[in-house]
Amino acid sequence: MRGFFSQIATVVAMNIMSLPRRLWMSLAAVFAVSVVVAVLLAFLAMAKGFEETLAGTGTESVAIITRTGSQSELNSSMSRDTVNLVSTAPGIAQNAAGDPEYSAELYVIVDGIKRSTQGKANIPMRGISPQGFSLREQVTIVEGRMFEPGRNEIVAGQGVQREFDGFELGREIRFGKTAWEVVGIFSTGGSAFESELWADAPTVQSQFQRGSSFQTVRARLEQPGNVEPIQQFIDNDPQLILDVETEADFFAGQGRALTGIAIFGWILSFVMGLGALAGALNTMYTSVASRIREIATLRAIGFSNSSAFVGTLVESLVLSVIGGIVGALAAWLFFDGFSASTLGASFTQVVFTFELTPELFINGILLALTIGLIGGLFPAWRAARVPVVMAFQGGE
Amino acid sequence: MSDDILFDLKGVSKQFVKGKETITIFDGLDMSIARGDFLAIMGPSGSGKTTLLNMLGGVDQPTSGEIHFDGKRVDTLSETQLAAWRANNIGFIFQFYNLMPMLNAHRNVELPLLLTNLGKGHRKKSVAAALELVSLSDRAKHMPKEMSGGQQQRVAIARALVSDPKLLLCDEPTGDLDRQTADEILEMLQLLNREYGKTIVMVTHDAEAAKYARRTLHLDKGEFVEKDLAA
Ligand SMILES: Nc1ncnc2c1ncn2[C@@H]1O[C@H](COP(=O)(O)OP(=O)(O)O)[C@@H](O)[C@H]1O
Ligand SMILES: [Mg+2]
């Protein structure tokens, strides 16, 4: 048995030592695998980052009420009266003073200059009620202070500050004819709200000529997850043409549109993986061909054909794992923590961060191993079947 | 059967099938090789010398007939059994040395010992002794490409010897060497035969080389014709 392992160890070592003889071909195989893995991981990291951002955005304890059929906050609209009416619905939590805890909000789109491209992109600007702040989970002012009602003051999400020019604390910024001062920077622990600017709702209404109309109502639920009483209240009043969902459900629905990215990433890297597989097969067949006399000689000496098989397979796995690690490192260097923004369902930019988790890393290495395994298996089979008489065949 | 017989071939036939054609190389060949013999096999190119050597070495199988080694039938062994049998009994010496280019002399010679249960220390001693025997102790760390053809062949001889096999099978061992180097190698084989009792079967087309052997068989059309060496 000891003989068996030292045979295999020797053959593996010899194959690895002979790699420089096939340097360029081996490097090409490594490169092909690394590109495939990097591409896969970039897509997965993007999907993961987007998913995390949206998953972190909604909470079960807040209901979001929109006009029926609006699909997104941007398309929704409701009057002051509707807001007042629905805010009295049962199931909405009340504060110490006995008032319902809710925030009537409206949502306008402003332009910002992206740091990366210096091009214009949309930023959602949200007018919120004083209670709106406390309705977000994990929200904190990390710099400066909260806006004051009635003034042209905004607080900017960290994501906005990261991605766009001009949102440093104290800066004045103009949207159309209106001028605003950045008085604070807020964090929501990485959720999509960080891609927003927040200001006082009545001020936004007046500065953007929205009259007294709102788009959504956010309300704290008496019982987290239970929107049923509000739903019944809406159903019983024909004047109210509204939908109610928990915020968690609302954002999960929006995030799902982007899970296609991960699937696309897998499909793309599968197709590219076939190319890398062809490269690996070619490399390994060449490797076997160049070692035929060595393999046959070892067999003549008494080495088993499984040592030739394992040696070839391990060579292939080593090459592909190197490729996988290089690709994963490249993806990590270039993409991990890379901030990107994409169109959310409401046609505004959701800022999110690529997240290369260890789990994704393992996915990349597994893909590389699969390419190496399949790419090595058939050549290894050929290596195992090299006739021993080849040792006696002439020619250098 | 005498105890002095190492190899015994009975009615060995060998055919190759090439497409629709069947080439018969041997048809009912009988031969025996005595223990301690140094046998040279000569014959024109294509006469089946290598094929015969391959069958003796368990690298190729006869189409029919029997091959006995040390009183045991070997032509019916499985691939795995043959590999083990070769490892225990046979050392091969090839025309083109067949050293592993990425291993130094020491490691090349060590290869057959990796199939045994010998520990590192024992292996080292055996390798050193084998290299000593071929006068290459000072080249242990050299790579094949840093050595001349004659030196490479001596490393190959050391490799064939290191596990102390009974039999050395050599296919044109001097075919790639100049006269003087060839003579050195042949003297070495002769020494191994005379002093160390190795049985040697050597295929060659060189009549000078054959002179080092105890006897020479001429292969022609699958038959042996024993000729007088003096002739
Ligand atoms: N694997 C094989 N398949 C078909 N024909 C072969 C094979 N090996 C050898 N031969 C044929 O058998 C004959 C003898 O070959 P070989 O033993 O190599 O001759 P020698 O070594 O005497 O030159 C040749 O005609 C050769 O073409
Ligand atoms: Mg030949």
mmCIF file with all atom_site columns, N, CA, C and O in Angstrom, chain A residues 2-3 6-7 10 14 17-18 21 293-294 297-303 388-389 391-392 394-396, chain B residues 50 54 59-60 79 83 86-87 92 94 96 98 100-103 111-112 114-115 117-119 159 171:
data_model
loop_
_atom_site.group_PDB
_atom_site.id
_atom_site.type_symbol
_atom_site.label_atom_id
_atom_site.label_alt_id
_atom_site.label_comp_id
_atom_site.label_asym_id
_atom_site.label_entity_id
_atom_site.label_seq_id
_atom_site.pdbx_PDB_ins_code
_atom_site.Cartn_x
_atom_site.Cartn_y
_atom_site.Cartn_z
_atom_site.occupancy
_atom_site.B_iso_or_equiv
_atom_site.pdbx_formal_charge
_atom_site.auth_seq_id
_atom_site.auth_comp_id
_atom_site.auth_asym_id
_atom_site.auth_atom_id
_atom_site.pdbx_PDB_model_num
ATOM 1   N N  . ARG A 1 2   ? 1.928  1.197   0.822   1.00 0.00 ? 2   ARG A N  1
ATOM 2   C CA . ARG A 1 2   ? 2.864  2.297   0.869   1.00 0.00 ? 2   ARG A CA 1
ATOM 3   C C  . ARG A 1 2   ? 3.435  2.527   -0.526  1.00 0.00 ? 2   ARG A C  1
ATOM 4   O O  . ARG A 1 2   ? 3.536  3.658   -0.988  1.00 0.00 ? 2   ARG A O  1
ATOM 5   N N  . GLY A 1 3   ? 3.756  1.396   -1.197  1.00 0.00 ? 3   GLY A N  1
ATOM 6   C CA . GLY A 1 3   ? 4.273  1.491   -2.555  1.00 0.00 ? 3   GLY A CA 1
ATOM 7   C C  . GLY A 1 3   ? 3.300  2.233   -3.444  1.00 0.00 ? 3   GLY A C  1
ATOM 8   O O  . GLY A 1 3   ? 3.697  3.085   -4.225  1.00 0.00 ? 3   GLY A O  1
ATOM 9   N N  . SER A 1 6   ? 3.451  6.013   -2.717  1.00 0.00 ? 6   SER A N  1
ATOM 10  C CA . SER A 1 6   ? 4.673  6.687   -3.153  1.00 0.00 ? 6   SER A CA 1
ATOM 11  C C  . SER A 1 6   ? 4.752  6.709   -4.680  1.00 0.00 ? 6   SER A C  1
ATOM 12  O O  . SER A 1 6   ? 5.273  7.651   -5.264  1.00 0.00 ? 6   SER A O  1
ATOM 13  N N  . GLN A 1 7   ? 4.185  5.669   -5.335  1.00 0.00 ? 7   GLN A N  1
ATOM 14  C CA . GLN A 1 7   ? 4.095  5.703   -6.799  1.00 0.00 ? 7   GLN A CA 1
ATOM 15  C C  . GLN A 1 7   ? 3.331  6.921   -7.253  1.00 0.00 ? 7   GLN A C  1
ATOM 16  O O  . GLN A 1 7   ? 3.771  7.688   -8.093  1.00 0.00 ? 7   GLN A O  1
ATOM 17  N N  . THR A 1 10  ? 5.005  10.200  -6.526  1.00 0.00 ? 10  THR A N  1
ATOM 18  C CA . THR A 1 10  ? 6.110  10.442  -7.450  1.00 0.00 ? 10  THR A CA 1
ATOM 19  C C  . THR A 1 10  ? 5.605  10.896  -8.811  1.00 0.00 ? 10  THR A C  1
ATOM 20  O O  . THR A 1 10  ? 6.114  11.854  -9.392  1.00 0.00 ? 10  THR A O  1
ATOM 21  N N  . MET A 1 14  ? 6.254  14.398  -10.552 1.00 0.00 ? 14  MET A N  1
ATOM 22  C CA . MET A 1 14  ? 6.908  14.480  -11.859 1.00 0.00 ? 14  MET A CA 1
ATOM 23  C C  . MET A 1 14  ? 6.076  15.286  -12.847 1.00 0.00 ? 14  MET A C  1
ATOM 24  O O  . MET A 1 14  ? 6.608  16.082  -13.618 1.00 0.00 ? 14  MET A O  1
ATOM 25  N N  . MET A 1 17  ? 6.397  18.843  -11.960 1.00 0.00 ? 17  MET A N  1
ATOM 26  C CA . MET A 1 17  ? 7.722  19.362  -12.315 1.00 0.00 ? 17  MET A CA 1
ATOM 27  C C  . MET A 1 17  ? 7.891  19.517  -13.816 1.00 0.00 ? 17  MET A C  1
ATOM 28  O O  . MET A 1 17  ? 8.714  20.302  -14.277 1.00 0.00 ? 17  MET A O  1
ATOM 29  N N  . SER A 1 18  ? 7.114  18.744  -14.570 1.00 0.00 ? 18  SER A N  1
ATOM 30  C CA . SER A 1 18  ? 7.273  18.832  -16.026 1.00 0.00 ? 18  SER A CA 1
ATOM 31  C C  . SER A 1 18  ? 6.398  19.928  -16.618 1.00 0.00 ? 18  SER A C  1
ATOM 32  O O  . SER A 1 18  ? 6.426  20.170  -17.817 1.00 0.00 ? 18  SER A O  1
ATOM 33  N N  . ARG A 1 21  ? 7.714  22.528  -19.130 1.00 0.00 ? 21  ARG A N  1
ATOM 34  C CA . ARG A 1 21  ? 7.886  22.109  -20.529 1.00 0.00 ? 21  ARG A CA 1
ATOM 35  C C  . ARG A 1 21  ? 6.679  22.504  -21.368 1.00 0.00 ? 21  ARG A C  1
ATOM 36  O O  . ARG A 1 21  ? 6.761  22.623  -22.575 1.00 0.00 ? 21  ARG A O  1
ATOM 37  N N  . ARG A 1 293 ? 6.197  8.220   -23.472 1.00 0.00 ? 293 ARG A N  1
ATOM 38  C CA . ARG A 1 293 ? 7.317  7.331   -23.232 1.00 0.00 ? 293 ARG A CA 1
ATOM 39  C C  . ARG A 1 293 ? 7.641  7.234   -21.739 1.00 0.00 ? 293 ARG A C  1
ATOM 40  O O  . ARG A 1 293 ? 7.990  6.172   -21.232 1.00 0.00 ? 293 ARG A O  1
ATOM 41  N N  . GLU A 1 294 ? 7.480  8.379   -21.036 1.00 0.00 ? 294 GLU A N  1
ATOM 42  C CA . GLU A 1 294 ? 7.719  8.354   -19.588 1.00 0.00 ? 294 GLU A CA 1
ATOM 43  C C  . GLU A 1 294 ? 6.705  7.462   -18.881 1.00 0.00 ? 294 GLU A C  1
ATOM 44  O O  . GLU A 1 294 ? 7.062  6.660   -18.005 1.00 0.00 ? 294 GLU A O  1
ATOM 45  N N  . THR A 1 297 ? 7.507  3.883   -19.680 1.00 0.00 ? 297 THR A N  1
ATOM 46  C CA . THR A 1 297 ? 8.719  3.442   -18.986 1.00 0.00 ? 297 THR A CA 1
ATOM 47  C C  . THR A 1 297 ? 8.418  3.117   -17.525 1.00 0.00 ? 297 THR A C  1
ATOM 48  O O  . THR A 1 297 ? 8.840  2.079   -17.000 1.00 0.00 ? 297 THR A O  1
ATOM 49  N N  . LEU A 1 298 ? 7.661  4.005   -16.891 1.00 0.00 ? 298 LEU A N  1
ATOM 50  C CA . LEU A 1 298 ? 7.292  3.751   -15.497 1.00 0.00 ? 298 LEU A CA 1
ATOM 51  C C  . LEU A 1 298 ? 6.486  2.464   -15.385 1.00 0.00 ? 298 LEU A C  1
ATOM 52  O O  . LEU A 1 298 ? 6.660  1.673   -14.450 1.00 0.00 ? 298 LEU A O  1
ATOM 53  N N  . ARG A 1 299 ? 5.609  2.239   -16.351 1.00 0.00 ? 299 ARG A N  1
ATOM 54  C CA . ARG A 1 299 ? 4.805  1.015   -16.350 1.00 0.00 ? 299 ARG A CA 1
ATOM 55  C C  . ARG A 1 299 ? 5.719  -0.197  -16.515 1.00 0.00 ? 299 ARG A C  1
ATOM 56  O O  . ARG A 1 299 ? 5.535  -1.223  -15.865 1.00 0.00 ? 299 ARG A O  1
ATOM 57  N N  . ALA A 1 300 ? 6.723  -0.072  -17.404 1.00 0.00 ? 300 ALA A N  1
ATOM 58  C CA . ALA A 1 300 ? 7.653  -1.186  -17.603 1.00 0.00 ? 300 ALA A CA 1
ATOM 59  C C  . ALA A 1 300 ? 8.400  -1.485  -16.306 1.00 0.00 ? 300 ALA A C  1
ATOM 60  O O  . ALA A 1 300 ? 8.609  -2.643  -15.944 1.00 0.00 ? 300 ALA A O  1
ATOM 61  N N  . ILE A 1 301 ? 8.769  -0.437  -15.591 1.00 0.00 ? 301 ILE A N  1
ATOM 62  C CA . ILE A 1 301 ? 9.474  -0.613  -14.320 1.00 0.00 ? 301 ILE A CA 1
ATOM 63  C C  . ILE A 1 301 ? 8.577  -1.297  -13.303 1.00 0.00 ? 301 ILE A C  1
ATOM 64  O O  . ILE A 1 301 ? 9.049  -1.980  -12.396 1.00 0.00 ? 301 ILE A O  1
ATOM 65  N N  . GLY A 1 302 ? 7.264  -1.152  -13.470 1.00 0.00 ? 302 GLY A N  1
ATOM 66  C CA . GLY A 1 302 ? 6.334  -1.823  -12.559 1.00 0.00 ? 302 GLY A CA 1
ATOM 67  C C  . GLY A 1 302 ? 5.324  -0.892  -11.914 1.00 0.00 ? 302 GLY A C  1
ATOM 68  O O  . GLY A 1 302 ? 4.522  -1.310  -11.091 1.00 0.00 ? 302 GLY A O  1
ATOM 69  N N  . PHE A 1 303 ? 5.344  0.390   -12.303 1.00 0.00 ? 303 PHE A N  1
ATOM 70  C CA . PHE A 1 303 ? 4.339  1.316   -11.782 1.00 0.00 ? 303 PHE A CA 1
ATOM 71  C C  . PHE A 1 303 ? 2.967  0.911   -12.310 1.00 0.00 ? 303 PHE A C  1
ATOM 72  O O  . PHE A 1 303 ? 2.836  0.416   -13.425 1.00 0.00 ? 303 PHE A O  1
ATOM 73  N N  . VAL A 1 388 ? 2.491  -0.421  -22.678 1.00 0.00 ? 388 VAL A N  1
ATOM 74  C CA . VAL A 1 388 ? 3.838  -0.422  -22.105 1.00 0.00 ? 388 VAL A CA 1
ATOM 75  C C  . VAL A 1 388 ? 4.892  -0.529  -23.207 1.00 0.00 ? 388 VAL A C  1
ATOM 76  O O  . VAL A 1 388 ? 6.002  -0.027  -23.072 1.00 0.00 ? 388 VAL A O  1
ATOM 77  N N  . VAL A 1 389 ? 4.523  -1.162  -24.326 1.00 0.00 ? 389 VAL A N  1
ATOM 78  C CA . VAL A 1 389 ? 5.510  -1.322  -25.411 1.00 0.00 ? 389 VAL A CA 1
ATOM 79  C C  . VAL A 1 389 ? 5.974  0.028   -25.952 1.00 0.00 ? 389 VAL A C  1
ATOM 80  O O  . VAL A 1 389 ? 7.024  0.115   -26.583 1.00 0.00 ? 389 VAL A O  1
ATOM 81  N N  . ALA A 1 391 ? 7.353  2.186   -24.440 1.00 0.00 ? 391 ALA A N  1
ATOM 82  C CA . ALA A 1 391 ? 8.650  2.496   -23.826 1.00 0.00 ? 391 ALA A CA 1
ATOM 83  C C  . ALA A 1 391 ? 9.796  2.119   -24.756 1.00 0.00 ? 391 ALA A C  1
ATOM 84  O O  . ALA A 1 391 ? 10.887 2.660   -24.674 1.00 0.00 ? 391 ALA A O  1
ATOM 85  N N  . PHE A 1 392 ? 9.534  1.160   -25.632 1.00 0.00 ? 392 PHE A N  1
ATOM 86  C CA . PHE A 1 392 ? 10.605 0.655   -26.509 1.00 0.00 ? 392 PHE A CA 1
ATOM 87  C C  . PHE A 1 392 ? 10.605 1.335   -27.863 1.00 0.00 ? 392 PHE A C  1
ATOM 88  O O  . PHE A 1 392 ? 11.430 1.034   -28.701 1.00 0.00 ? 392 PHE A O  1
ATOM 89  N N  . GLY A 1 394 ? 11.238 3.987   -30.642 1.00 0.00 ? 394 GLY A N  1
ATOM 90  C CA . GLY A 1 394 ? 12.403 4.849   -30.821 1.00 0.00 ? 394 GLY A CA 1
ATOM 91  C C  . GLY A 1 394 ? 12.050 6.309   -30.933 1.00 0.00 ? 394 GLY A C  1
ATOM 92  O O  . GLY A 1 394 ? 10.900 6.711   -30.865 1.00 0.00 ? 394 GLY A O  1
ATOM 93  N N  . GLY A 1 395 ? 13.089 7.102   -31.103 1.00 0.00 ? 395 GLY A N  1
ATOM 94  C CA . GLY A 1 395 ? 12.907 8.535   -31.319 1.00 0.00 ? 395 GLY A CA 1
ATOM 95  C C  . GLY A 1 395 ? 12.865 9.308   -30.026 1.00 0.00 ? 395 GLY A C  1
ATOM 96  O O  . GLY A 1 395 ? 12.323 8.842   -29.050 1.00 0.00 ? 395 GLY A O  1
ATOM 97  N N  . GLU A 1 396 ? 13.499 10.459  -30.057 1.00 0.00 ? 396 GLU A N  1
ATOM 98  C CA . GLU A 1 396 ? 13.500 11.290  -28.840 1.00 0.00 ? 396 GLU A CA 1
ATOM 99  C C  . GLU A 1 396 ? 12.224 12.075  -28.752 1.00 0.00 ? 396 GLU A C  1
ATOM 100 O O  . GLU A 1 396 ? 11.704 12.539  -29.736 1.00 0.00 ? 396 GLU A O  1
ATOM 101 N N  . THR B 2 50  ? 12.517 -6.924  -30.931 1.00 0.00 ? 50  THR B N  1
ATOM 102 C CA . THR B 2 50  ? 11.875 -6.155  -29.866 1.00 0.00 ? 50  THR B CA 1
ATOM 103 C C  . THR B 2 50  ? 10.613 -6.862  -29.369 1.00 0.00 ? 50  THR B C  1
ATOM 104 O O  . THR B 2 50  ? 10.337 -6.910  -28.165 1.00 0.00 ? 50  THR B O  1
ATOM 105 N N  . ASN B 2 54  ? 9.852  -7.872  -25.622 1.00 0.00 ? 54  ASN B N  1
ATOM 106 C CA . ASN B 2 54  ? 8.631  -7.415  -24.952 1.00 0.00 ? 54  ASN B CA 1
ATOM 107 C C  . ASN B 2 54  ? 7.871  -8.574  -24.325 1.00 0.00 ? 54  ASN B C  1
ATOM 108 O O  . ASN B 2 54  ? 7.310  -8.444  -23.236 1.00 0.00 ? 54  ASN B O  1
ATOM 109 N N  . VAL B 2 59  ? 5.616  -7.363  -21.257 1.00 0.00 ? 59  VAL B N  1
ATOM 110 C CA . VAL B 2 59  ? 5.085  -6.095  -21.721 1.00 0.00 ? 59  VAL B CA 1
ATOM 111 C C  . VAL B 2 59  ? 4.132  -6.347  -22.888 1.00 0.00 ? 59  VAL B C  1
ATOM 112 O O  . VAL B 2 59  ? 3.235  -5.566  -23.177 1.00 0.00 ? 59  VAL B O  1
ATOM 113 N N  . ASP B 2 60  ? 4.316  -7.467  -23.532 1.00 0.00 ? 60  ASP B N  1
ATOM 114 C CA . ASP B 2 60  ? 3.462  -7.871  -24.633 1.00 0.00 ? 60  ASP B CA 1
ATOM 115 C C  . ASP B 2 60  ? 3.166  -9.367  -24.443 1.00 0.00 ? 60  ASP B C  1
ATOM 116 O O  . ASP B 2 60  ? 3.990  -10.087 -23.864 1.00 0.00 ? 60  ASP B O  1
ATOM 117 N N  . GLU B 2 79  ? -2.588 -7.753  -15.967 1.00 0.00 ? 79  GLU B N  1
ATOM 118 C CA . GLU B 2 79  ? -1.778 -6.524  -16.068 1.00 0.00 ? 79  GLU B CA 1
ATOM 119 C C  . GLU B 2 79  ? -1.125 -6.160  -14.738 1.00 0.00 ? 79  GLU B C  1
ATOM 120 O O  . GLU B 2 79  ? 0.064  -5.852  -14.667 1.00 0.00 ? 79  GLU B O  1
ATOM 121 N N  . ALA B 2 83  ? 2.793  -6.230  -13.682 1.00 0.00 ? 83  ALA B N  1
ATOM 122 C CA . ALA B 2 83  ? 3.533  -5.049  -13.223 1.00 0.00 ? 83  ALA B CA 1
ATOM 123 C C  . ALA B 2 83  ? 4.345  -5.418  -11.977 1.00 0.00 ? 83  ALA B C  1
ATOM 124 O O  . ALA B 2 83  ? 5.526  -5.072  -11.868 1.00 0.00 ? 83  ALA B O  1
ATOM 125 N N  . ARG B 2 86  ? 7.217  -7.740  -12.983 1.00 0.00 ? 86  ARG B N  1
ATOM 126 C CA . ARG B 2 86  ? 8.319  -6.983  -13.589 1.00 0.00 ? 86  ARG B CA 1
ATOM 127 C C  . ARG B 2 86  ? 9.122  -6.261  -12.525 1.00 0.00 ? 86  ARG B C  1
ATOM 128 O O  . ARG B 2 86  ? 10.351 -6.269  -12.543 1.00 0.00 ? 86  ARG B O  1
ATOM 129 N N  . ALA B 2 87  ? 8.396  -5.627  -11.594 1.00 0.00 ? 87  ALA B N  1
ATOM 130 C CA . ALA B 2 87  ? 9.087  -4.866  -10.555 1.00 0.00 ? 87  ALA B CA 1
ATOM 131 C C  . ALA B 2 87  ? 10.028 -5.767  -9.753  1.00 0.00 ? 87  ALA B C  1
ATOM 132 O O  . ALA B 2 87  ? 11.108 -5.353  -9.359  1.00 0.00 ? 87  ALA B O  1
ATOM 133 N N  . PHE B 2 92  ? 14.898 -3.163  -17.039 1.00 0.00 ? 92  PHE B N  1
ATOM 134 C CA . PHE B 2 92  ? 14.907 -2.841  -18.471 1.00 0.00 ? 92  PHE B CA 1
ATOM 135 C C  . PHE B 2 92  ? 15.978 -1.804  -18.777 1.00 0.00 ? 92  PHE B C  1
ATOM 136 O O  . PHE B 2 92  ? 16.166 -0.839  -18.024 1.00 0.00 ? 92  PHE B O  1
ATOM 137 N N  . PHE B 2 94  ? 16.891 0.597   -22.097 1.00 0.00 ? 94  PHE B N  1
ATOM 138 C CA . PHE B 2 94  ? 16.318 0.988   -23.383 1.00 0.00 ? 94  PHE B CA 1
ATOM 139 C C  . PHE B 2 94  ? 17.357 1.650   -24.279 1.00 0.00 ? 94  PHE B C  1
ATOM 140 O O  . PHE B 2 94  ? 18.352 2.193   -23.791 1.00 0.00 ? 94  PHE B O  1
ATOM 141 N N  . PHE B 2 96  ? 17.064 4.426   -25.870 1.00 0.00 ? 96  PHE B N  1
ATOM 142 C CA . PHE B 2 96  ? 17.133 5.875   -25.637 1.00 0.00 ? 96  PHE B CA 1
ATOM 143 C C  . PHE B 2 96  ? 17.101 6.215   -24.148 1.00 0.00 ? 96  PHE B C  1
ATOM 144 O O  . PHE B 2 96  ? 16.630 7.265   -23.758 1.00 0.00 ? 96  PHE B O  1
ATOM 145 N N  . ASN B 2 98  ? 15.531 6.386   -21.650 1.00 0.00 ? 98  ASN B N  1
ATOM 146 C CA . ASN B 2 98  ? 14.230 6.587   -21.008 1.00 0.00 ? 98  ASN B CA 1
ATOM 147 C C  . ASN B 2 98  ? 14.328 7.041   -19.552 1.00 0.00 ? 98  ASN B C  1
ATOM 148 O O  . ASN B 2 98  ? 13.603 6.559   -18.689 1.00 0.00 ? 98  ASN B O  1
ATOM 149 N N  . MET B 2 100 ? 13.692 9.873   -16.657 1.00 0.00 ? 100 MET B N  1
ATOM 150 C CA . MET B 2 100 ? 12.686 10.913  -16.461 1.00 0.00 ? 100 MET B CA 1
ATOM 151 C C  . MET B 2 100 ? 13.421 12.255  -16.485 1.00 0.00 ? 100 MET B C  1
ATOM 152 O O  . MET B 2 100 ? 14.267 12.515  -15.618 1.00 0.00 ? 100 MET B O  1
ATOM 153 N N  . PRO B 2 101 ? 13.117 13.116  -17.468 1.00 0.00 ? 101 PRO B N  1
ATOM 154 C CA . PRO B 2 101 ? 13.929 14.319  -17.662 1.00 0.00 ? 101 PRO B CA 1
ATOM 155 C C  . PRO B 2 101 ? 13.894 15.281  -16.481 1.00 0.00 ? 101 PRO B C  1
ATOM 156 O O  . PRO B 2 101 ? 14.810 16.080  -16.298 1.00 0.00 ? 101 PRO B O  1
ATOM 157 N N  . MET B 2 102 ? 12.801 15.222  -15.685 1.00 0.00 ? 102 MET B N  1
ATOM 158 C CA . MET B 2 102 ? 12.707 16.207  -14.596 1.00 0.00 ? 102 MET B CA 1
ATOM 159 C C  . MET B 2 102 ? 13.236 15.677  -13.272 1.00 0.00 ? 102 MET B C  1
ATOM 160 O O  . MET B 2 102 ? 13.172 16.364  -12.264 1.00 0.00 ? 102 MET B O  1
ATOM 161 N N  . LEU B 2 103 ? 13.787 14.458  -13.291 1.00 0.00 ? 103 LEU B N  1
ATOM 162 C CA . LEU B 2 103 ? 14.367 13.910  -12.058 1.00 0.00 ? 103 LEU B CA 1
ATOM 163 C C  . LEU B 2 103 ? 15.877 13.811  -12.209 1.00 0.00 ? 103 LEU B C  1
ATOM 164 O O  . LEU B 2 103 ? 16.376 13.472  -13.290 1.00 0.00 ? 103 LEU B O  1
ATOM 165 N N  . LEU B 2 111 ? 13.528 5.189   -8.635  1.00 0.00 ? 111 LEU B N  1
ATOM 166 C CA . LEU B 2 111 ? 12.149 4.873   -9.050  1.00 0.00 ? 111 LEU B CA 1
ATOM 167 C C  . LEU B 2 111 ? 11.691 3.448   -8.739  1.00 0.00 ? 111 LEU B C  1
ATOM 168 O O  . LEU B 2 111 ? 10.632 3.255   -8.138  1.00 0.00 ? 111 LEU B O  1
ATOM 169 N N  . PRO B 2 112 ? 12.467 2.413   -9.136  1.00 0.00 ? 112 PRO B N  1
ATOM 170 C CA . PRO B 2 112 ? 11.967 1.053   -8.878  1.00 0.00 ? 112 PRO B CA 1
ATOM 171 C C  . PRO B 2 112 ? 11.813 0.750   -7.388  1.00 0.00 ? 112 PRO B C  1
ATOM 172 O O  . PRO B 2 112 ? 10.975 -0.071  -7.003  1.00 0.00 ? 112 PRO B O  1
ATOM 173 N N  . LEU B 2 114 ? 10.629 2.696   -5.210  1.00 0.00 ? 114 LEU B N  1
ATOM 174 C CA . LEU B 2 114 ? 9.386  3.263   -4.678  1.00 0.00 ? 114 LEU B CA 1
ATOM 175 C C  . LEU B 2 114 ? 8.276  2.226   -4.685  1.00 0.00 ? 114 LEU B C  1
ATOM 176 O O  . LEU B 2 114 ? 7.242  2.403   -4.057  1.00 0.00 ? 114 LEU B O  1
ATOM 177 N N  . LEU B 2 115 ? 8.501  1.152   -5.425  1.00 0.00 ? 115 LEU B N  1
ATOM 178 C CA . LEU B 2 115 ? 7.489  0.089   -5.478  1.00 0.00 ? 115 LEU B CA 1
ATOM 179 C C  . LEU B 2 115 ? 7.699  -0.940  -4.375  1.00 0.00 ? 115 LEU B C  1
ATOM 180 O O  . LEU B 2 115 ? 6.917  -1.863  -4.224  1.00 0.00 ? 115 LEU B O  1
ATOM 181 N N  . ASN B 2 117 ? 8.882  -1.860  -0.151  1.00 0.00 ? 117 ASN B N  1
ATOM 182 C CA . ASN B 2 117 ? 8.583  -1.327  1.173   1.00 0.00 ? 117 ASN B CA 1
ATOM 183 C C  . ASN B 2 117 ? 9.808  -0.738  1.854   1.00 0.00 ? 117 ASN B C  1
ATOM 184 O O  . ASN B 2 117 ? 9.778  -0.446  3.043   1.00 0.00 ? 117 ASN B O  1
ATOM 185 N N  . LEU B 2 118 ? 10.874 -0.570  1.087   1.00 0.00 ? 118 LEU B N  1
ATOM 186 C CA . LEU B 2 118 ? 12.103 -0.043  1.685   1.00 0.00 ? 118 LEU B CA 1
ATOM 187 C C  . LEU B 2 118 ? 11.907 1.373   2.197   1.00 0.00 ? 118 LEU B C  1
ATOM 188 O O  . LEU B 2 118 ? 11.275 2.201   1.538   1.00 0.00 ? 118 LEU B O  1
ATOM 189 N N  . GLY B 2 119 ? 12.470 1.651   3.371   1.00 0.00 ? 119 GLY B N  1
ATOM 190 C CA . GLY B 2 119 ? 12.402 2.999   3.917   1.00 0.00 ? 119 GLY B CA 1
ATOM 191 C C  . GLY B 2 119 ? 13.383 3.916   3.205   1.00 0.00 ? 119 GLY B C  1
ATOM 192 O O  . GLY B 2 119 ? 14.181 3.469   2.381   1.00 0.00 ? 119 GLY B O  1
ATOM 193 N N  . ARG B 2 159 ? 19.497 2.151   -12.626 1.00 0.00 ? 159 ARG B N  1
ATOM 194 C CA . ARG B 2 159 ? 18.067 2.046   -12.334 1.00 0.00 ? 159 ARG B CA 1
ATOM 195 C C  . ARG B 2 159 ? 17.579 0.611   -12.525 1.00 0.00 ? 159 ARG B C  1
ATOM 196 O O  . ARG B 2 159 ? 16.775 0.105   -11.744 1.00 0.00 ? 159 ARG B O  1
ATOM 197 N N  . ASP B 2 171 ? 17.239 -3.496  -24.918 1.00 0.00 ? 171 ASP B N  1
ATOM 198 C CA . ASP B 2 171 ? 16.877 -3.348  -26.328 1.00 0.00 ? 171 ASP B CA 1
ATOM 199 C C  . ASP B 2 171 ? 17.823 -2.344  -26.971 1.00 0.00 ? 171 ASP B C  1
ATOM 200 O O  . ASP B 2 171 ? 17.725 -1.147  -26.710 1.00 0.00 ? 171 ASP B O  1
#
